[in-house]
Amino acid sequence: MELAFAASRPVAQLSGGVKGVSQPWQRVKTHRTQVNAELAGASVLASACAYAKARSKRGGRRAAPVRSNPVRVQRRAAADLQGLVHLGGTASEKALAVNLDSMFYGSFAEIGAGQEVSRTFLQAGAAAGTVARSISAYDMKMSDVNYGKAQRYVTQERLKQMLDTEYNIVEKNLRSLKGEDARFFAFADTLAAKAFNSNRECEGWIGLTYQAKPKEARSTVILHIRMSQPTAQLQGQEIGVLGTNLIYLCKSLTDPYLITSFLLDGMSIRDDEGGGGRIEIDFVDFQGPAFKGVDPRLVAFRLIQLRIANGVILEPGSDGKYKMAVPNNFLYKRPTPWTKWPPTRMHKEVIEAAARKLKSEGDTDKEALKIMNLQIDDLTVPTGWQETKERLERMKAIAAADTARDGLLSREEFMTLTGEMEEEDANALFKELSLGGDSISVDALVNITNGGHSVLATDFIDRMEMLQALKYPIILSNFKRNHQLVRYLSRYTALPIIIAVGGGGYDLQRALFNPKSYSNEEGGMLRAFGNLFESRSNRIFTYPAIDEEGNVSPCDLPDGNEQQLYQYLESIGSIVPLGNAWVGVEARDPAKNKAFRYGSESVTRQIKSGSSEWEEYVPEGVAAICKSHAWFSRVTAGTPISPTVYRFLNNLK
């Protein structure tokens, strides 16, 4: 079991255009023809009318019933994507496509990193059809004149002021001229880009307020981003692409999960060794009539699954529902924990013991903020698979299997896509996607690779609901090693970060001091520890072991050379064993501490064996949640779903 803290308030962890075409008008026409040709004859989804007709025609081949849980099959998603023929194209092509719609009209307000979004639309051609005005109130006093006073300028509050002001100006002055069928919008960004002779955090806010339909009330999408490109010029270029993507996607889509999935179309999603050289989107908020019933957990899942971000914070609201939080604000002067799952009573005990230890040190007047880290690298797409071209090719392969062109795949049609997969795995995946029926919606398959609703998303929601029973904030991430987590947290807090480990049969040698587990890390284990303890105030707290008789004793030390490394780190205070003073009363009592002796792996083994004993090792309410979800039946059967899904996707290359 591994948990992490930072020290103050204890926190629980945390292309170019088409060849041979030079004029923009020609490029759009040619690119549209090219993409339509790829999708034609392999239509991603029949229209709603054709879909209903096909159900009647096939009789037994019916659509899968709608799930009652938050992850539902959305049969319109693939059809919506089919209309976005410029996905995978350049920002200029997307901007021109928007400009050619004279009934989508609005304002651009940009502060920081230049005016790259409005520049893209102005240079694409036919800008008079879209751009009502473009403004950049760089001077703070002029910004206040336009949008009102502000204590800080790169904030969500300032962005909202900009969006509201710009939208109201367009609406007030142009509605009578444009008519009721026109859709107005306001795009805005306020950014802290790379500054001369400064190493400040480069981050910012980007937003779009717009009418998704004529005569409809406005909807809003707000993004928080982190920029790690080395120069302001490079950052500005990427902002131009991101802002254009946001406008292009929102103009045609209302599925928040699809919009999120393609925000970085045409941009790098690979980190360099230092975690930089790209834009990360770590917060997305959808509001308004276009986005009813949005689940922020699924939006966060898309960000991590498609590597749009490396970490996303989710916190419980006053209603108990989880929402996304901005890392800069949430982790400012606070700490962080790490967990496997299902969550056990030991997870909670380890994090609370570490918090007690931190509080006793008295270095801050704030209590530690406890956060659980839900690491989902097994659900994250392999590097390269989130590229638009790859995803569209897989869509084409899936749609081609639908020989009747009715948006449904029979078992036989589905099996033509499974290639060299084991028949047992293929049958298990078909059962999941068909919800026990005899056919699969093409959208159900497309959404494995593109949309917001999928088998993998269902698996993620199952895990989330288990952790939510503990009522801690959650950091959703794809970090595999502690030093990666610490590096991420260090962006947002200058205070010490504590990694709390131990309990539940935790093995220091296997989990922390195993050189083989660092084989893919440049510099190996020694460099990883060097990064972890780059700040001498960062530490590892080791929780004691509880044996079969209920006795509490220090963790077993690693063997060989690794033991010498451990002893050195302990001698300089980088590793701190937690003594009995910090262990909870119940966990110290041999007569009562049985429930604290086992961790997630032991619980999973007991579930697989059919024993019900595991239920006493998990917090109240978690057992019922486990048993009511598909995750439980998969663990019981020994058939984890994510490897099956990615084997299936691999056959579609």
mmCIF file of N, CA, C and O in Angstrom, residues 118-185:
data_model
loop_
_atom_site.group_PDB
_atom_site.id
_atom_site.type_symbol
_atom_site.label_atom_id
_atom_site.label_comp_id
_atom_site.label_asym_id
_atom_site.label_seq_id
_atom_site.Cartn_x
_atom_site.Cartn_y
_atom_site.Cartn_z
ATOM 1 N N SER A 118 -7.551 34.099 -32.739
ATOM 2 C CA SER A 118 -8.186 35.004 -33.704
ATOM 3 C C SER A 118 -7.350 35.113 -34.973
ATOM 4 O O SER A 118 -7.890 35.199 -36.083
ATOM 5 N N ARG A 119 -6.016 35.083 -34.835
ATOM 6 C CA ARG A 119 -5.146 35.128 -36.010
ATOM 7 C C ARG A 119 -5.427 33.951 -36.944
ATOM 8 O O ARG A 119 -5.457 34.094 -38.165
ATOM 9 N N THR A 120 -5.636 32.779 -36.367
ATOM 10 C CA THR A 120 -5.919 31.590 -37.183
ATOM 11 C C THR A 120 -7.178 31.787 -38.003
ATOM 12 O O THR A 120 -7.227 31.470 -39.203
ATOM 13 N N PHE A 121 -8.226 32.343 -37.383
ATOM 14 C CA PHE A 121 -9.492 32.551 -38.089
ATOM 15 C C PHE A 121 -9.377 33.691 -39.100
ATOM 16 O O PHE A 121 -9.935 33.613 -40.203
ATOM 17 N N LEU A 122 -8.642 34.733 -38.758
ATOM 18 C CA LEU A 122 -8.502 35.868 -39.666
ATOM 19 C C LEU A 122 -7.690 35.502 -40.902
ATOM 20 O O LEU A 122 -7.932 36.026 -41.996
ATOM 21 N N GLN A 123 -6.712 34.622 -40.761
ATOM 22 C CA GLN A 123 -5.853 34.250 -41.884
ATOM 23 C C GLN A 123 -6.392 33.079 -42.699
ATOM 24 O O GLN A 123 -5.905 32.820 -43.795
ATOM 25 N N ALA A 124 -7.394 32.368 -42.168
ATOM 26 C CA ALA A 124 -7.902 31.180 -42.865
ATOM 27 C C ALA A 124 -8.710 31.543 -44.107
ATOM 28 O O ALA A 124 -8.827 30.745 -45.038
ATOM 29 N N GLY A 125 -9.280 32.741 -44.123
ATOM 30 C CA GLY A 125 -10.141 33.143 -45.233
ATOM 31 C C GLY A 125 -11.595 33.209 -44.808
ATOM 32 O O GLY A 125 -12.026 32.483 -43.909
ATOM 33 N N ALA A 126 -12.364 34.092 -45.445
ATOM 34 C CA ALA A 126 -13.795 34.259 -45.164
ATOM 35 C C ALA A 126 -14.054 34.613 -43.707
ATOM 36 O O ALA A 126 -15.100 34.282 -43.155
ATOM 37 N N ALA A 127 -13.105 35.323 -43.062
ATOM 38 C CA ALA A 127 -13.230 35.631 -41.637
ATOM 39 C C ALA A 127 -14.406 36.545 -41.338
ATOM 40 O O ALA A 127 -14.938 36.539 -40.221
ATOM 41 N N ALA A 128 -14.838 37.342 -42.329
ATOM 42 C CA ALA A 128 -15.968 38.241 -42.101
ATOM 43 C C ALA A 128 -17.236 37.467 -41.745
ATOM 44 O O ALA A 128 -18.167 38.030 -41.160
ATOM 45 N N GLY A 129 -17.252 36.198 -42.078
ATOM 46 C CA GLY A 129 -18.426 35.386 -41.748
ATOM 47 C C GLY A 129 -18.472 34.948 -40.309
ATOM 48 O O GLY A 129 -19.507 34.467 -39.832
ATOM 49 N N THR A 130 -17.365 35.090 -39.574
ATOM 50 C CA THR A 130 -17.310 34.582 -38.196
ATOM 51 C C THR A 130 -16.858 35.625 -37.183
ATOM 52 O O THR A 130 -17.385 35.683 -36.072
ATOM 53 N N VAL A 131 -15.873 36.440 -37.520
ATOM 54 C CA VAL A 131 -15.230 37.315 -36.531
ATOM 55 C C VAL A 131 -15.945 38.656 -36.442
ATOM 56 O O VAL A 131 -15.860 39.493 -37.351
ATOM 57 N N ALA A 132 -16.654 38.876 -35.349
ATOM 58 C CA ALA A 132 -17.297 40.167 -35.112
ATOM 59 C C ALA A 132 -16.269 41.188 -34.657
ATOM 60 O O ALA A 132 -16.277 42.340 -35.097
ATOM 61 N N ARG A 133 -15.366 40.759 -33.756
ATOM 62 C CA ARG A 133 -14.264 41.617 -33.342
ATOM 63 C C ARG A 133 -13.203 40.781 -32.647
ATOM 64 O O ARG A 133 -13.482 39.676 -32.163
ATOM 65 N N SER A 134 -11.995 41.327 -32.598
ATOM 66 C CA SER A 134 -10.889 40.683 -31.909
ATOM 67 C C SER A 134 -10.214 41.730 -31.050
ATOM 68 O O SER A 134 -9.901 42.822 -31.521
ATOM 69 N N ILE A 135 -9.972 41.406 -29.767
ATOM 70 C CA ILE A 135 -9.431 42.384 -28.833
ATOM 71 C C ILE A 135 -8.403 41.722 -27.928
ATOM 72 O O ILE A 135 -8.505 40.531 -27.617
ATOM 73 N N SER A 136 -7.396 42.506 -27.508
ATOM 74 C CA SER A 136 -6.408 42.015 -26.553
ATOM 75 C C SER A 136 -6.069 43.150 -25.594
ATOM 76 O O SER A 136 -5.234 43.996 -25.896
ATOM 77 N N ALA A 137 -6.742 43.186 -24.452
ATOM 78 C CA ALA A 137 -6.519 44.235 -23.454
ATOM 79 C C ALA A 137 -5.340 43.831 -22.577
ATOM 80 O O ALA A 137 -5.501 43.393 -21.441
ATOM 81 N N TYR A 138 -4.124 43.954 -23.123
ATOM 82 C CA TYR A 138 -2.914 43.492 -22.432
ATOM 83 C C TYR A 138 -2.640 44.304 -21.177
ATOM 84 O O TYR A 138 -2.254 43.776 -20.143
ATOM 85 N N ASP A 139 -2.792 45.623 -21.262
ATOM 86 C CA ASP A 139 -2.547 46.479 -20.105
ATOM 87 C C ASP A 139 -3.606 46.210 -19.034
ATOM 88 O O ASP A 139 -4.804 46.150 -19.326
ATOM 89 N N MET A 140 -3.170 46.045 -17.780
ATOM 90 C CA MET A 140 -4.100 45.674 -16.714
ATOM 91 C C MET A 140 -5.197 46.723 -16.520
ATOM 92 O O MET A 140 -6.358 46.384 -16.283
ATOM 93 N N LYS A 141 -4.832 48.006 -16.633
ATOM 94 C CA LYS A 141 -5.842 49.045 -16.450
ATOM 95 C C LYS A 141 -6.870 49.015 -17.567
ATOM 96 O O LYS A 141 -8.070 49.190 -17.336
ATOM 97 N N MET A 142 -6.400 48.776 -18.789
ATOM 98 C CA MET A 142 -7.340 48.666 -19.900
ATOM 99 C C MET A 142 -8.210 47.425 -19.760
ATOM 100 O O MET A 142 -9.389 47.434 -20.104
ATOM 101 N N SER A 143 -7.616 46.353 -19.244
ATOM 102 C CA SER A 143 -8.393 45.144 -18.995
ATOM 103 C C SER A 143 -9.491 45.421 -17.984
ATOM 104 O O SER A 143 -10.640 44.986 -18.141
ATOM 105 N N ASP A 144 -9.157 46.169 -16.932
ATOM 106 C CA ASP A 144 -10.160 46.515 -15.913
ATOM 107 C C ASP A 144 -11.250 47.403 -16.496
ATOM 108 O O ASP A 144 -12.430 47.292 -16.121
ATOM 109 N N VAL A 145 -10.876 48.305 -17.406
ATOM 110 C CA VAL A 145 -11.874 49.159 -18.045
ATOM 111 C C VAL A 145 -12.878 48.318 -18.823
ATOM 112 O O VAL A 145 -14.092 48.559 -18.792
ATOM 113 N N ASN A 146 -12.375 47.297 -19.511
ATOM 114 C CA ASN A 146 -13.258 46.451 -20.339
ATOM 115 C C ASN A 146 -14.091 45.476 -19.520
ATOM 116 O O ASN A 146 -15.269 45.240 -19.819
ATOM 117 N N TYR A 147 -13.443 44.859 -18.496
ATOM 118 C CA TYR A 147 -14.080 43.710 -17.846
ATOM 119 C C TYR A 147 -14.329 43.874 -16.352
ATOM 120 O O TYR A 147 -14.860 42.970 -15.719
ATOM 121 N N GLY A 148 -13.939 45.020 -15.776
ATOM 122 C CA GLY A 148 -14.128 45.233 -14.347
ATOM 123 C C GLY A 148 -12.855 44.932 -13.576
ATOM 124 O O GLY A 148 -11.923 44.324 -14.080
ATOM 125 N N LYS A 149 -12.828 45.348 -12.328
ATOM 126 C CA LYS A 149 -11.655 45.165 -11.477
ATOM 127 C C LYS A 149 -11.388 43.687 -11.224
ATOM 128 O O LYS A 149 -12.304 42.872 -11.163
ATOM 129 N N ALA A 150 -10.093 43.372 -11.052
ATOM 130 C CA ALA A 150 -9.705 41.993 -10.729
ATOM 131 C C ALA A 150 -8.461 42.023 -9.861
ATOM 132 O O ALA A 150 -7.554 42.834 -10.075
ATOM 133 N N GLN A 151 -8.424 41.158 -8.835
ATOM 134 C CA GLN A 151 -7.232 41.056 -8.002
ATOM 135 C C GLN A 151 -6.140 40.268 -8.719
ATOM 136 O O GLN A 151 -4.958 40.566 -8.597
ATOM 137 N N ARG A 152 -6.557 39.257 -9.464
ATOM 138 C CA ARG A 152 -5.634 38.449 -10.244
ATOM 139 C C ARG A 152 -6.218 38.302 -11.643
ATOM 140 O O ARG A 152 -7.440 38.266 -11.811
ATOM 141 N N TYR A 153 -5.321 38.185 -12.636
ATOM 142 C CA TYR A 153 -5.782 38.264 -14.016
ATOM 143 C C TYR A 153 -5.796 36.922 -14.742
ATOM 144 O O TYR A 153 -6.509 36.769 -15.724
ATOM 145 N N VAL A 154 -5.016 35.961 -14.278
ATOM 146 C CA VAL A 154 -5.039 34.632 -14.896
ATOM 147 C C VAL A 154 -5.830 33.711 -13.975
ATOM 148 O O VAL A 154 -5.282 32.902 -13.228
ATOM 149 N N THR A 155 -7.131 33.875 -13.991
ATOM 150 C CA THR A 155 -8.022 33.125 -13.113
ATOM 151 C C THR A 155 -9.300 32.758 -13.855
ATOM 152 O O THR A 155 -9.644 33.353 -14.889
ATOM 153 N N GLN A 156 -10.019 31.803 -13.303
ATOM 154 C CA GLN A 156 -11.300 31.413 -13.880
ATOM 155 C C GLN A 156 -12.300 32.567 -13.783
ATOM 156 O O GLN A 156 -13.100 32.787 -14.700
ATOM 157 N N GLU A 157 -12.240 33.298 -12.682
ATOM 158 C CA GLU A 157 -13.165 34.411 -12.504
ATOM 159 C C GLU A 157 -12.970 35.475 -13.590
ATOM 160 O O GLU A 157 -13.930 36.010 -14.145
ATOM 161 N N ARG A 158 -11.686 35.788 -13.908
ATOM 162 C CA ARG A 158 -11.419 36.774 -14.945
ATOM 163 C C ARG A 158 -11.892 36.277 -16.303
ATOM 164 O O ARG A 158 -12.458 37.037 -17.103
ATOM 165 N N LEU A 159 -11.664 34.992 -16.578
ATOM 166 C CA LEU A 159 -12.128 34.425 -17.845
ATOM 167 C C LEU A 159 -13.638 34.575 -17.983
ATOM 168 O O LEU A 159 -14.145 34.957 -19.042
ATOM 169 N N LYS A 160 -14.375 34.285 -16.914
ATOM 170 C CA LYS A 160 -15.836 34.405 -16.971
ATOM 171 C C LYS A 160 -16.262 35.848 -17.217
ATOM 172 O O LYS A 160 -17.218 36.108 -17.954
ATOM 173 N N GLN A 161 -15.546 36.803 -16.608
ATOM 174 C CA GLN A 161 -15.841 38.209 -16.864
ATOM 175 C C GLN A 161 -15.659 38.535 -18.341
ATOM 176 O O GLN A 161 -16.482 39.231 -18.954
ATOM 177 N N MET A 162 -14.581 38.034 -18.912
ATOM 178 C CA MET A 162 -14.303 38.293 -20.323
ATOM 179 C C MET A 162 -15.373 37.673 -21.216
ATOM 180 O O MET A 162 -15.884 38.314 -22.151
ATOM 181 N N LEU A 163 -15.724 36.430 -20.935
ATOM 182 C CA LEU A 163 -16.721 35.734 -21.758
ATOM 183 C C LEU A 163 -18.078 36.430 -21.694
ATOM 184 O O LEU A 163 -18.731 36.654 -22.726
ATOM 185 N N ASP A 164 -18.512 36.776 -20.485
ATOM 186 C CA ASP A 164 -19.822 37.414 -20.328
ATOM 187 C C ASP A 164 -19.855 38.774 -21.021
ATOM 188 O O ASP A 164 -20.824 39.107 -21.728
ATOM 189 N N THR A 165 -18.796 39.570 -20.817
ATOM 190 C CA THR A 165 -18.764 40.906 -21.416
ATOM 191 C C THR A 165 -18.776 40.827 -22.939
ATOM 192 O O THR A 165 -19.562 41.517 -23.606
ATOM 193 N N GLU A 166 -17.921 39.972 -23.496
ATOM 194 C CA GLU A 166 -17.819 39.872 -24.950
ATOM 195 C C GLU A 166 -19.107 39.334 -25.570
ATOM 196 O O GLU A 166 -19.571 39.825 -26.602
ATOM 197 N N TYR A 167 -19.696 38.331 -24.940
ATOM 198 C CA TYR A 167 -20.939 37.767 -25.492
ATOM 199 C C TYR A 167 -22.055 38.812 -25.462
ATOM 200 O O TYR A 167 -22.805 38.970 -26.438
ATOM 201 N N ASN A 168 -22.162 39.525 -24.341
ATOM 202 C CA ASN A 168 -23.233 40.524 -24.215
ATOM 203 C C ASN A 168 -23.071 41.646 -25.236
ATOM 204 O O ASN A 168 -24.071 42.165 -25.763
ATOM 205 N N ILE A 169 -21.832 42.050 -25.531
ATOM 206 C CA ILE A 169 -21.598 43.095 -26.535
ATOM 207 C C ILE A 169 -22.081 42.636 -27.909
ATOM 208 O O ILE A 169 -22.768 43.372 -28.636
ATOM 209 N N VAL A 170 -21.734 41.401 -28.277
ATOM 210 C CA VAL A 170 -22.161 40.876 -29.579
ATOM 211 C C VAL A 170 -23.683 40.752 -29.632
ATOM 212 O O VAL A 170 -24.329 41.169 -30.610
ATOM 213 N N GLU A 171 -24.258 40.194 -28.609
ATOM 214 C CA GLU A 171 -25.718 39.989 -28.565
ATOM 215 C C GLU A 171 -26.463 41.318 -28.663
ATOM 216 O O GLU A 171 -27.409 41.469 -29.450
ATOM 217 N N LYS A 172 -26.028 42.291 -27.877
ATOM 218 C CA LYS A 172 -26.722 43.579 -27.820
ATOM 219 C C LYS A 172 -26.658 44.329 -29.150
ATOM 220 O O LYS A 172 -27.643 44.942 -29.578
ATOM 221 N N ASN A 173 -25.510 44.276 -29.789
ATOM 222 C CA ASN A 173 -25.310 45.105 -30.974
ATOM 223 C C ASN A 173 -25.659 44.431 -32.293
ATOM 224 O O ASN A 173 -25.888 45.124 -33.298
ATOM 225 N N LEU A 174 -25.692 43.109 -32.315
ATOM 226 C CA LEU A 174 -25.838 42.429 -33.601
ATOM 227 C C LEU A 174 -27.077 41.551 -33.751
ATOM 228 O O LEU A 174 -27.359 41.082 -34.852
ATOM 229 N N ARG A 175 -27.804 41.321 -32.671
ATOM 230 C CA ARG A 175 -28.956 40.417 -32.789
ATOM 231 C C ARG A 175 -29.973 40.931 -33.799
ATOM 232 O O ARG A 175 -30.485 40.155 -34.634
ATOM 233 N N SER A 176 -30.289 42.189 -33.752
ATOM 234 C CA SER A 176 -31.304 42.715 -34.671
ATOM 235 C C SER A 176 -30.852 42.646 -36.122
ATOM 236 O O SER A 176 -31.669 42.523 -37.040
ATOM 237 N N LEU A 177 -29.530 42.704 -36.338
ATOM 238 C CA LEU A 177 -29.007 42.628 -37.693
ATOM 239 C C LEU A 177 -28.898 41.198 -38.201
ATOM 240 O O LEU A 177 -29.198 40.910 -39.359
ATOM 241 N N LYS A 178 -28.475 40.294 -37.327
ATOM 242 C CA LYS A 178 -28.228 38.908 -37.735
ATOM 243 C C LYS A 178 -29.482 38.040 -37.686
ATOM 244 O O LYS A 178 -29.551 37.004 -38.356
ATOM 245 N N GLY A 179 -30.452 38.413 -36.856
ATOM 246 C CA GLY A 179 -31.684 37.628 -36.784
ATOM 247 C C GLY A 179 -31.635 36.547 -35.720
ATOM 248 O O GLY A 179 -30.581 36.216 -35.160
ATOM 249 N N GLU A 180 -32.780 35.954 -35.434
ATOM 250 C CA GLU A 180 -32.907 34.969 -34.364
ATOM 251 C C GLU A 180 -32.241 33.639 -34.682
ATOM 252 O O GLU A 180 -31.954 32.852 -33.777
ATOM 253 N N ASP A 181 -32.006 33.360 -35.961
ATOM 254 C CA ASP A 181 -31.401 32.074 -36.321
ATOM 255 C C ASP A 181 -29.877 32.078 -36.218
ATOM 256 O O ASP A 181 -29.245 31.022 -36.330
ATOM 257 N N ALA A 182 -29.301 33.230 -36.002
ATOM 258 C CA ALA A 182 -27.852 33.298 -35.835
ATOM 259 C C ALA A 182 -27.464 32.756 -34.462
ATOM 260 O O ALA A 182 -28.181 32.934 -33.477
ATOM 261 N N ARG A 183 -26.320 32.089 -34.428
ATOM 262 C CA ARG A 183 -25.773 31.596 -33.157
ATOM 263 C C ARG A 183 -24.551 32.435 -32.807
ATOM 264 O O ARG A 183 -23.585 32.467 -33.569
ATOM 265 N N PHE A 184 -24.584 33.081 -31.663
ATOM 266 C CA PHE A 184 -23.477 33.928 -31.252
ATOM 267 C C PHE A 184 -22.546 33.186 -30.310
ATOM 268 O O PHE A 184 -22.948 32.243 -29.610
ATOM 269 N N PHE A 185 -21.281 33.645 -30.280
ATOM 270 C CA PHE A 185 -20.320 33.052 -29.352
ATOM 271 C C PHE A 185 -19.326 34.106 -28.889
ATOM 272 O O PHE A 185 -19.172 35.175 -29.500
#
